PDB file of N, CA and C in Angstrom:
ATOM      1  N   ASP A 810     -43.077  -5.400 -25.342  1.00  0.00           N
ATOM      2  CA  ASP A 810     -42.336  -6.219 -26.271  1.00  0.00           C
ATOM      3  C   ASP A 810     -40.894  -5.745 -26.274  1.00  0.00           C
ATOM      4  N   PHE A 811     -40.036  -6.452 -26.947  1.00  0.00           N
ATOM      5  CA  PHE A 811     -38.635  -6.068 -26.991  1.00  0.00           C
ATOM      6  C   PHE A 811     -38.011  -6.486 -28.310  1.00  0.00           C
ATOM      7  N   PHE A 812     -36.857  -5.912 -28.590  1.00  0.00           N
ATOM      8  CA  PHE A 812     -36.113  -6.233 -29.804  1.00  0.00           C
ATOM      9  C   PHE A 812     -34.641  -6.001 -29.509  1.00  0.00           C
ATOM     10  N   GLY A 813     -33.788  -6.543 -30.364  1.00  0.00           N
ATOM     11  CA  GLY A 813     -32.352  -6.386 -30.172  1.00  0.00           C
ATOM     12  C   GLY A 813     -31.755  -7.376 -29.199  1.00  0.00           C
ATOM     13  N   GLU A 814     -32.556  -8.335 -28.737  1.00  0.00           N
ATOM     14  CA  GLU A 814     -32.068  -9.278 -27.738  1.00  0.00           C
ATOM     15  C   GLU A 814     -30.990 -10.201 -28.285  1.00  0.00           C
ATOM     16  N   GLN A 815     -31.036 -10.496 -29.579  1.00  0.00           N
ATOM     17  CA  GLN A 815     -30.033 -11.393 -30.149  1.00  0.00           C
ATOM     18  C   GLN A 815     -28.637 -10.806 -29.999  1.00  0.00           C
ATOM     19  N   ALA A 816     -28.493  -9.532 -30.213  1.00  0.00           N
ATOM     20  CA  ALA A 816     -27.186  -8.896 -30.084  1.00  0.00           C
ATOM     21  C   ALA A 816     -26.659  -8.989 -28.653  1.00  0.00           C
ATOM     22  N   LEU A 817     -27.538  -8.886 -27.681  1.00  0.00           N
ATOM     23  CA  LEU A 817     -27.110  -8.961 -26.286  1.00  0.00           C
ATOM     24  C   LEU A 817     -26.833 -10.391 -25.840  1.00  0.00           C
ATOM     25  N   VAL A 818     -27.603 -11.341 -26.353  1.00  0.00           N
ATOM     26  CA  VAL A 818     -27.499 -12.729 -25.897  1.00  0.00           C
ATOM     27  C   VAL A 818     -26.459 -13.510 -26.687  1.00  0.00           C
ATOM     28  N   THR A 819     -26.345 -13.239 -27.986  1.00  0.00           N
ATOM     29  CA  THR A 819     -25.485 -14.066 -28.841  1.00  0.00           C
ATOM     30  C   THR A 819     -24.234 -13.351 -29.337  1.00  0.00           C
ATOM     31  N   ASP A 820     -24.062 -12.095 -29.019  1.00  0.00           N
ATOM     32  CA  ASP A 820     -22.936 -11.291 -29.504  1.00  0.00           C
ATOM     33  C   ASP A 820     -22.945 -11.118 -31.018  1.00  0.00           C
ATOM     34  N   GLU A 821     -24.095 -11.308 -31.655  1.00  0.00           N
ATOM     35  CA  GLU A 821     -24.227 -11.054 -33.084  1.00  0.00           C
ATOM     36  C   GLU A 821     -24.423  -9.555 -33.290  1.00  0.00           C
ATOM     37  N   PRO A 822     -24.096  -9.060 -34.492  1.00  0.00           N
ATOM     38  CA  PRO A 822     -24.376  -7.641 -34.760  1.00  0.00           C
ATOM     39  C   PRO A 822     -25.872  -7.371 -34.708  1.00  0.00           C
ATOM     40  N   ARG A 823     -26.222  -6.183 -34.354  1.00  0.00           N
ATOM     41  CA  ARG A 823     -27.638  -5.807 -34.330  1.00  0.00           C
ATOM     42  C   ARG A 823     -28.179  -5.807 -35.752  1.00  0.00           C
ATOM     43  N   SER A 824     -29.379  -6.351 -35.907  1.00  0.00           N
ATOM     44  CA  SER A 824     -29.945  -6.428 -37.246  1.00  0.00           C
ATOM     45  C   SER A 824     -31.395  -5.944 -37.295  1.00  0.00           C
ATOM     46  N   ALA A 825     -31.939  -5.532 -36.177  1.00  0.00           N
ATOM     47  CA  ALA A 825     -33.346  -5.139 -36.124  1.00  0.00           C
ATOM     48  C   ALA A 825     -33.540  -3.725 -36.661  1.00  0.00           C
ATOM     49  N   THR A 826     -34.604  -3.561 -37.427  1.00  0.00           N
ATOM     50  CA  THR A 826     -35.093  -2.239 -37.813  1.00  0.00           C
ATOM     51  C   THR A 826     -36.508  -2.160 -37.279  1.00  0.00           C
ATOM     52  N   VAL A 827     -36.775  -1.167 -36.464  1.00  0.00           N
ATOM     53  CA  VAL A 827     -38.053  -1.106 -35.769  1.00  0.00           C
ATOM     54  C   VAL A 827     -38.693   0.260 -35.983  1.00  0.00           C
ATOM     55  N   MET A 828     -39.998   0.236 -36.265  1.00  0.00           N
ATOM     56  CA  MET A 828     -40.779   1.463 -36.375  1.00  0.00           C
ATOM     57  C   MET A 828     -42.020   1.312 -35.502  1.00  0.00           C
ATOM     58  N   ALA A 829     -42.276   2.293 -34.688  1.00  0.00           N
ATOM     59  CA  ALA A 829     -43.449   2.264 -33.821  1.00  0.00           C
ATOM     60  C   ALA A 829     -44.659   2.819 -34.561  1.00  0.00           C
ATOM     61  N   GLU A 830     -45.801   2.165 -34.375  1.00  0.00           N
ATOM     62  CA  GLU A 830     -47.051   2.648 -34.973  1.00  0.00           C
ATOM     63  C   GLU A 830     -47.767   3.629 -34.054  1.00  0.00           C
ATOM     64  N   THR A 831     -47.398   3.596 -32.795  1.00  0.00           N
ATOM     65  CA  THR A 831     -47.983   4.503 -31.808  1.00  0.00           C
ATOM     66  C   THR A 831     -46.862   5.089 -30.967  1.00  0.00           C
ATOM     67  N   GLU A 832     -47.202   6.015 -30.112  1.00  0.00           N
ATOM     68  CA  GLU A 832     -46.215   6.578 -29.200  1.00  0.00           C
ATOM     69  C   GLU A 832     -45.783   5.492 -28.218  1.00  0.00           C
ATOM     70  N   VAL A 833     -44.487   5.415 -27.936  1.00  0.00           N
ATOM     71  CA  VAL A 833     -43.970   4.379 -27.046  1.00  0.00           C
ATOM     72  C   VAL A 833     -43.003   4.975 -26.038  1.00  0.00           C
ATOM     73  N   ILE A 834     -42.791   4.228 -24.998  1.00  0.00           N
ATOM     74  CA  ILE A 834     -41.727   4.529 -24.039  1.00  0.00           C
ATOM     75  C   ILE A 834     -40.720   3.402 -24.190  1.00  0.00           C
ATOM     76  N   MET A 835     -39.474   3.760 -24.425  1.00  0.00           N
ATOM     77  CA  MET A 835     -38.451   2.747 -24.651  1.00  0.00           C
ATOM     78  C   MET A 835     -37.435   2.749 -23.527  1.00  0.00           C
ATOM     79  N   LEU A 836     -36.913   1.567 -23.257  1.00  0.00           N
ATOM     80  CA  LEU A 836     -35.802   1.396 -22.332  1.00  0.00           C
ATOM     81  C   LEU A 836     -34.640   0.814 -23.119  1.00  0.00           C
ATOM     82  N   ARG A 837     -33.459   1.299 -22.871  1.00  0.00           N
ATOM     83  CA  ARG A 837     -32.271   0.800 -23.562  1.00  0.00           C
ATOM     84  C   ARG A 837     -31.405   0.061 -22.555  1.00  0.00           C
ATOM     85  N   PHE A 838     -31.050  -1.169 -22.895  1.00  0.00           N
ATOM     86  CA  PHE A 838     -30.201  -1.983 -22.040  1.00  0.00           C
ATOM     87  C   PHE A 838     -28.836  -2.170 -22.687  1.00  0.00           C
ATOM     88  N   THR A 839     -27.802  -1.934 -21.931  1.00  0.00           N
ATOM     89  CA  THR A 839     -26.460  -2.304 -22.362  1.00  0.00           C
ATOM     90  C   THR A 839     -26.201  -3.721 -21.846  1.00  0.00           C
ATOM     91  N   LYS A 840     -25.086  -4.313 -22.243  1.00  0.00           N
ATOM     92  CA  LYS A 840     -24.747  -5.638 -21.724  1.00  0.00           C
ATOM     93  C   LYS A 840     -24.575  -5.602 -20.210  1.00  0.00           C
ATOM     94  N   ILE A 841     -24.048  -4.501 -19.697  1.00  0.00           N
ATOM     95  CA  ILE A 841     -23.872  -4.363 -18.242  1.00  0.00           C
ATOM     96  C   ILE A 841     -25.233  -4.311 -17.561  1.00  0.00           C
ATOM     97  N   ASP A 842     -26.181  -3.558 -18.137  1.00  0.00           N
ATOM     98  CA  ASP A 842     -27.540  -3.490 -17.589  1.00  0.00           C
ATOM     99  C   ASP A 842     -28.181  -4.870 -17.585  1.00  0.00           C
ATOM    100  N   LEU A 843     -28.024  -5.572 -18.707  1.00  0.00           N
ATOM    101  CA  LEU A 843     -28.632  -6.893 -18.827  1.00  0.00           C
ATOM    102  C   LEU A 843     -28.025  -7.862 -17.820  1.00  0.00           C
ATOM    103  N   ALA A 844     -26.716  -7.814 -17.642  1.00  0.00           N
ATOM    104  CA  ALA A 844     -26.058  -8.694 -16.674  1.00  0.00           C
ATOM    105  C   ALA A 844     -26.599  -8.444 -15.264  1.00  0.00           C
ATOM    106  N   ALA A 845     -26.805  -7.189 -14.913  1.00  0.00           N
ATOM    107  CA  ALA A 845     -27.352  -6.858 -13.594  1.00  0.00           C
ATOM    108  C   ALA A 845     -28.778  -7.370 -13.452  1.00  0.00           C
ATOM    109  N   ALA A 846     -29.584  -7.223 -14.511  1.00  0.00           N
ATOM    110  CA  ALA A 846     -30.969  -7.710 -14.475  1.00  0.00           C
ATOM    111  C   ALA A 846     -30.996  -9.234 -14.367  1.00  0.00           C
ATOM    112  N   MET A 847     -30.099  -9.917 -15.089  1.00  0.00           N
ATOM    113  CA  MET A 847     -30.078 -11.389 -15.035  1.00  0.00           C
ATOM    114  C   MET A 847     -29.599 -11.896 -13.683  1.00  0.00           C
ATOM    115  N   LYS A 848     -28.739 -11.123 -13.027  1.00  0.00           N
ATOM    116  CA  LYS A 848     -28.302 -11.512 -11.677  1.00  0.00           C
ATOM    117  C   LYS A 848     -29.482 -11.438 -10.712  1.00  0.00           C
ATOM    118  N   LYS A 849     -30.301 -10.415 -10.869  1.00  0.00           N
ATOM    119  CA  LYS A 849     -31.462 -10.243  -9.999  1.00  0.00           C
ATOM    120  C   LYS A 849     -32.593 -11.205 -10.374  1.00  0.00           C
ATOM    121  N   TYR A 850     -32.757 -11.451 -11.681  1.00  0.00           N
ATOM    122  CA  TYR A 850     -33.821 -12.326 -12.194  1.00  0.00           C
ATOM    123  C   TYR A 850     -33.182 -13.416 -13.057  1.00  0.00           C
ATOM    124  N   PRO A 851     -32.710 -14.499 -12.452  1.00  0.00           N
ATOM    125  CA  PRO A 851     -31.959 -15.532 -13.186  1.00  0.00           C
ATOM    126  C   PRO A 851     -32.712 -16.142 -14.368  1.00  0.00           C
ATOM    127  N   TRP A 852     -34.024 -16.184 -14.335  1.00  0.00           N
ATOM    128  CA  TRP A 852     -34.811 -16.765 -15.422  1.00  0.00           C
ATOM    129  C   TRP A 852     -34.761 -15.918 -16.685  1.00  0.00           C
ATOM    130  N   LEU A 853     -34.358 -14.673 -16.562  1.00  0.00           N
ATOM    131  CA  LEU A 853     -34.371 -13.745 -17.690  1.00  0.00           C
ATOM    132  C   LEU A 853     -33.461 -14.205 -18.825  1.00  0.00           C
ATOM    133  N   GLU A 854     -32.290 -14.733 -18.517  1.00  0.00           N
ATOM    134  CA  GLU A 854     -31.373 -15.167 -19.566  1.00  0.00           C
ATOM    135  C   GLU A 854     -31.990 -16.276 -20.418  1.00  0.00           C
ATOM    136  N   SER A 855     -32.598 -17.251 -19.761  1.00  0.00           N
ATOM    137  CA  SER A 855     -33.244 -18.333 -20.518  1.00  0.00           C
ATOM    138  C   SER A 855     -34.376 -17.802 -21.380  1.00  0.00           C
ATOM    139  N   ALA A 856     -35.170 -16.895 -20.829  1.00  0.00           N
ATOM    140  CA  ALA A 856     -36.292 -16.334 -21.588  1.00  0.00           C
ATOM    141  C   ALA A 856     -35.793 -15.599 -22.833  1.00  0.00           C
ATOM    142  N   LEU A 857     -34.720 -14.838 -22.709  1.00  0.00           N
ATOM    143  CA  LEU A 857     -34.176 -14.113 -23.852  1.00  0.00           C
ATOM    144  C   LEU A 857     -33.561 -15.056 -24.874  1.00  0.00           C
ATOM    145  N   GLN A 858     -32.891 -16.102 -24.413  1.00  0.00           N
ATOM    146  CA  GLN A 858     -32.311 -17.076 -25.337  1.00  0.00           C
ATOM    147  C   GLN A 858     -33.411 -17.810 -26.108  1.00  0.00           C
ATOM    148  N   ILE A 859     -34.474 -18.157 -25.431  1.00  0.00           N
ATOM    149  CA  ILE A 859     -35.603 -18.821 -26.098  1.00  0.00           C
ATOM    150  C   ILE A 859     -36.210 -17.892 -27.141  1.00  0.00           C
ATOM    151  N   GLU A 860     -36.419 -16.647 -26.792  1.00  0.00           N
ATOM    152  CA  GLU A 860     -36.988 -15.677 -27.730  1.00  0.00           C
ATOM    153  C   GLU A 860     -36.072 -15.486 -28.938  1.00  0.00           C
ATOM    154  N   ALA A 861     -34.773 -15.372 -28.694  1.00  0.00           N
ATOM    155  CA  ALA A 861     -33.821 -15.208 -29.798  1.00  0.00           C
ATOM    156  C   ALA A 861     -33.853 -16.424 -30.716  1.00  0.00           C
ATOM    157  N   PHE A 862     -33.911 -17.617 -30.134  1.00  0.00           N
ATOM    158  CA  PHE A 862     -33.974 -18.845 -30.931  1.00  0.00           C
ATOM    159  C   PHE A 862     -35.251 -18.888 -31.762  1.00  0.00           C
ATOM    160  N   GLN A 863     -36.376 -18.569 -31.146  1.00  0.00           N
ATOM    161  CA  GLN A 863     -37.651 -18.585 -31.871  1.00  0.00           C
ATOM    162  C   GLN A 863     -37.635 -17.608 -33.044  1.00  0.00           C
ATOM    163  N   ARG A 864     -37.084 -16.438 -32.838  1.00  0.00           N
ATOM    164  CA  ARG A 864     -37.039 -15.449 -33.915  1.00  0.00           C
ATOM    165  C   ARG A 864     -36.118 -15.906 -35.045  1.00  0.00           C
ATOM    166  N   ARG A 865     -34.980 -16.523 -34.688  1.00  0.00           N
ATOM    167  CA  ARG A 865     -34.095 -17.053 -35.735  1.00  0.00           C
ATOM    168  C   ARG A 865     -34.788 -18.133 -36.535  1.00  0.00           C
ATOM    169  N   MET A 866     -35.527 -18.999 -35.865  1.00  0.00           N
ATOM    170  CA  MET A 866     -36.231 -20.074 -36.566  1.00  0.00           C
ATOM    171  C   MET A 866     -37.348 -19.522 -37.454  1.00  0.00           C
ATOM    172  N   GLN A 867     -38.046 -18.490 -36.993  1.00  0.00           N
ATOM    173  CA  GLN A 867     -39.085 -17.868 -37.817  1.00  0.00           C
ATOM    174  C   GLN A 867     -38.475 -17.267 -39.080  1.00  0.00           C
ATOM    175  N   THR A 868     -37.329 -16.633 -38.935  1.00  0.00           N
ATOM    176  CA  THR A 868     -36.644 -16.060 -40.090  1.00  0.00           C
ATOM    177  C   THR A 868     -36.231 -17.149 -41.066  1.00  0.00           C
ATOM    178  N   LYS A 869     -35.654 -18.212 -40.553  1.00  0.00           N
ATOM    179  CA  LYS A 869     -35.226 -19.324 -41.416  1.00  0.00           C
ATOM    180  C   LYS A 869     -36.430 -19.969 -42.097  1.00  0.00           C
ATOM    181  N   TYR A 870     -37.521 -20.121 -41.382  1.00  0.00           N
ATOM    182  CA  TYR A 870     -38.728 -20.705 -41.958  1.00  0.00           C
ATOM    183  C   TYR A 870     -39.273 -19.815 -43.080  1.00  0.00           C
ATOM    184  N   SER A 871     -39.286 -18.518 -42.856  1.00  0.00           N
ATOM    185  CA  SER A 871     -39.764 -17.586 -43.886  1.00  0.00           C
ATOM    186  C   SER A 871     -38.894 -17.664 -45.142  1.00  0.00           C
ATOM    187  N   LEU A 872     -37.590 -17.740 -44.954  1.00  0.00           N
ATOM    188  CA  LEU A 872     -36.687 -17.866 -46.096  1.00  0.00           C
ATOM    189  C   LEU A 872     -36.925 -19.179 -46.834  1.00  0.00           C
ATOM    190  N   PHE A 873     -37.129 -20.242 -46.087  1.00  0.00           N
ATOM    191  CA  PHE A 873     -37.415 -21.546 -46.683  1.00  0.00           C
ATOM    192  C   PHE A 873     -38.677 -21.488 -47.531  1.00  0.00           C
ATOM    193  N   LYS A 874     -39.736 -20.882 -46.979  1.00  0.00           N
ATOM    194  CA  LYS A 874     -41.007 -20.788 -47.702  1.00  0.00           C
ATOM    195  C   LYS A 874     -40.853 -19.950 -48.979  1.00  0.00           C
ATOM    196  N   GLU A 875     -40.017 -18.925 -48.942  1.00  0.00           N
ATOM    197  CA  GLU A 875     -39.775 -18.118 -50.136  1.00  0.00           C
ATOM    198  C   GLU A 875     -39.039 -18.924 -51.205  1.00  0.00           C
ATOM    199  N   MET A 876     -38.091 -19.726 -50.772  1.00  0.00           N
ATOM    200  CA  MET A 876     -37.295 -20.505 -51.715  1.00  0.00           C
ATOM    201  C   MET A 876     -38.056 -21.703 -52.280  1.00  0.00           C
ATOM    202  N   PHE A 877     -38.932 -22.289 -51.466  1.00  0.00           N
ATOM    203  CA  PHE A 877     -39.651 -23.509 -51.841  1.00  0.00           C
ATOM    204  C   PHE A 877     -41.137 -23.364 -51.540  1.00  0.00           C
ATOM    205  N   PRO A 878     -41.820 -22.476 -52.248  1.00  0.00           N
ATOM    206  CA  PRO A 878     -43.251 -22.248 -51.936  1.00  0.00           C
ATOM    207  C   PRO A 878     -44.134 -23.464 -52.183  1.00  0.00           C
ATOM    208  N   GLU A 879     -43.668 -24.398 -52.999  1.00  0.00           N
ATOM    209  CA  GLU A 879     -44.477 -25.568 -53.304  1.00  0.00           C
ATOM    210  C   GLU A 879     -44.485 -26.612 -52.172  1.00  0.00           C
ATOM    211  N   VAL A 880     -43.553 -26.503 -51.240  1.00  0.00           N
ATOM    212  CA  VAL A 880     -43.474 -27.473 -50.139  1.00  0.00           C
ATOM    213  C   VAL A 880     -44.525 -27.137 -49.100  1.00  0.00           C
ATOM    214  N   LYS A 881     -45.328 -28.119 -48.763  1.00  0.00           N
ATOM    215  CA  LYS A 881     -46.356 -27.936 -47.724  1.00  0.00           C
ATOM    216  C   LYS A 881     -45.743 -28.251 -46.365  1.00  0.00           C
ATOM    217  N   THR A 882     -45.916 -27.322 -45.427  1.00  0.00           N
ATOM    218  CA  THR A 882     -45.379 -27.551 -44.074  1.00  0.00           C
ATOM    219  C   THR A 882     -46.483 -27.493 -43.053  1.00  0.00           C
TER     220      THR A 882
END
Protein backbone atom coordinates (compact mmCIF):
# COMPACT_ATOMS: atom_id res chain seq x y z
CA ASP A 1 0.00 0.00 0.00
CA PHE A 2 1.10 3.61 -0.16
CA PHE A 3 0.37 7.03 1.27
CA GLY A 4 1.46 10.60 0.64
CA GLU A 5 0.72 10.34 -3.07
CA GLN A 6 -1.42 13.48 -3.09
CA ALA A 7 1.54 15.63 -2.14
CA LEU A 8 3.60 14.19 -4.99
CA VAL A 9 0.85 14.28 -7.62
CA THR A 10 -1.02 17.48 -6.74
CA ASP A 11 1.65 19.61 -5.01
CA GLU A 12 -0.61 19.84 -1.95
CA PRO A 13 0.97 19.83 1.51
CA ARG A 14 1.37 16.43 3.07
CA SER A 15 -1.55 15.60 5.31
CA ALA A 16 -1.24 11.88 6.03
CA THR A 17 -0.64 10.52 9.51
CA VAL A 18 0.23 6.85 9.36
CA MET A 19 0.81 4.23 12.04
CA ALA A 20 1.81 0.67 11.25
CA GLU A 21 0.13 -2.19 13.11
CA THR A 22 2.91 -4.58 12.17
CA GLU A 23 6.55 -4.35 11.21
CA VAL A 24 6.91 -2.84 7.73
CA ILE A 25 9.51 -2.03 5.14
CA MET A 26 9.05 1.45 3.74
CA LEU A 27 10.30 3.13 0.61
CA ARG A 28 10.49 6.91 0.38
CA PHE A 29 10.01 8.61 -2.97
CA THR A 30 10.98 12.17 -3.74
CA LYS A 31 9.47 13.99 -6.72
CA ILE A 32 12.66 13.19 -8.64
CA ASP A 33 12.30 9.48 -7.78
CA LEU A 34 8.67 9.52 -8.83
CA ALA A 35 9.45 11.27 -12.12
CA ALA A 36 12.03 8.58 -12.93
CA ALA A 37 9.57 5.80 -12.06
CA MET A 38 6.83 7.41 -14.20
CA LYS A 39 9.24 7.69 -17.13
CA LYS A 40 9.93 3.97 -16.88
CA TYR A 41 6.29 3.04 -16.10
CA PRO A 42 4.04 5.62 -17.82
CA TRP A 43 0.83 4.13 -16.36
CA LEU A 44 2.02 4.96 -12.85
CA GLU A 45 1.04 8.64 -13.02
CA SER A 46 -2.55 7.83 -13.95
CA ALA A 47 -2.77 5.19 -11.23
CA LEU A 48 -1.56 7.65 -8.59
CA GLN A 49 -3.90 10.39 -9.80
CA ILE A 50 -6.85 8.00 -9.66
CA GLU A 51 -5.90 6.90 -6.14
CA ALA A 52 -5.50 10.51 -4.99
CA PHE A 53 -8.90 11.40 -6.47
CA GLN A 54 -10.59 8.41 -4.83
CA ARG A 55 -9.13 9.29 -1.43
CA ARG A 56 -10.24 12.92 -1.75
CA MET A 57 -13.75 11.80 -2.63
CA GLN A 58 -13.84 9.37 0.32
CA THR A 59 -12.82 12.20 2.63
CA LYS A 60 -15.47 14.52 1.21
CA TYR A 61 -18.10 11.79 1.47
CA SER A 62 -17.20 11.14 5.11
CA LEU A 63 -17.48 14.84 5.90
CA PHE A 64 -20.83 15.00 4.12
CA LYS A 65 -22.16 12.04 6.12
CA GLU A 66 -21.03 13.70 9.37
CA MET A 67 -22.76 16.95 8.47
CA PHE A 68 -25.96 15.34 7.13
CA PRO A 69 -26.40 11.93 8.78
CA GLU A 70 -30.10 11.89 7.91
CA VAL A 71 -29.42 11.83 4.15
CA LYS A 72 -29.52 8.34 2.68
CA THR A 73 -26.87 7.71 0.04
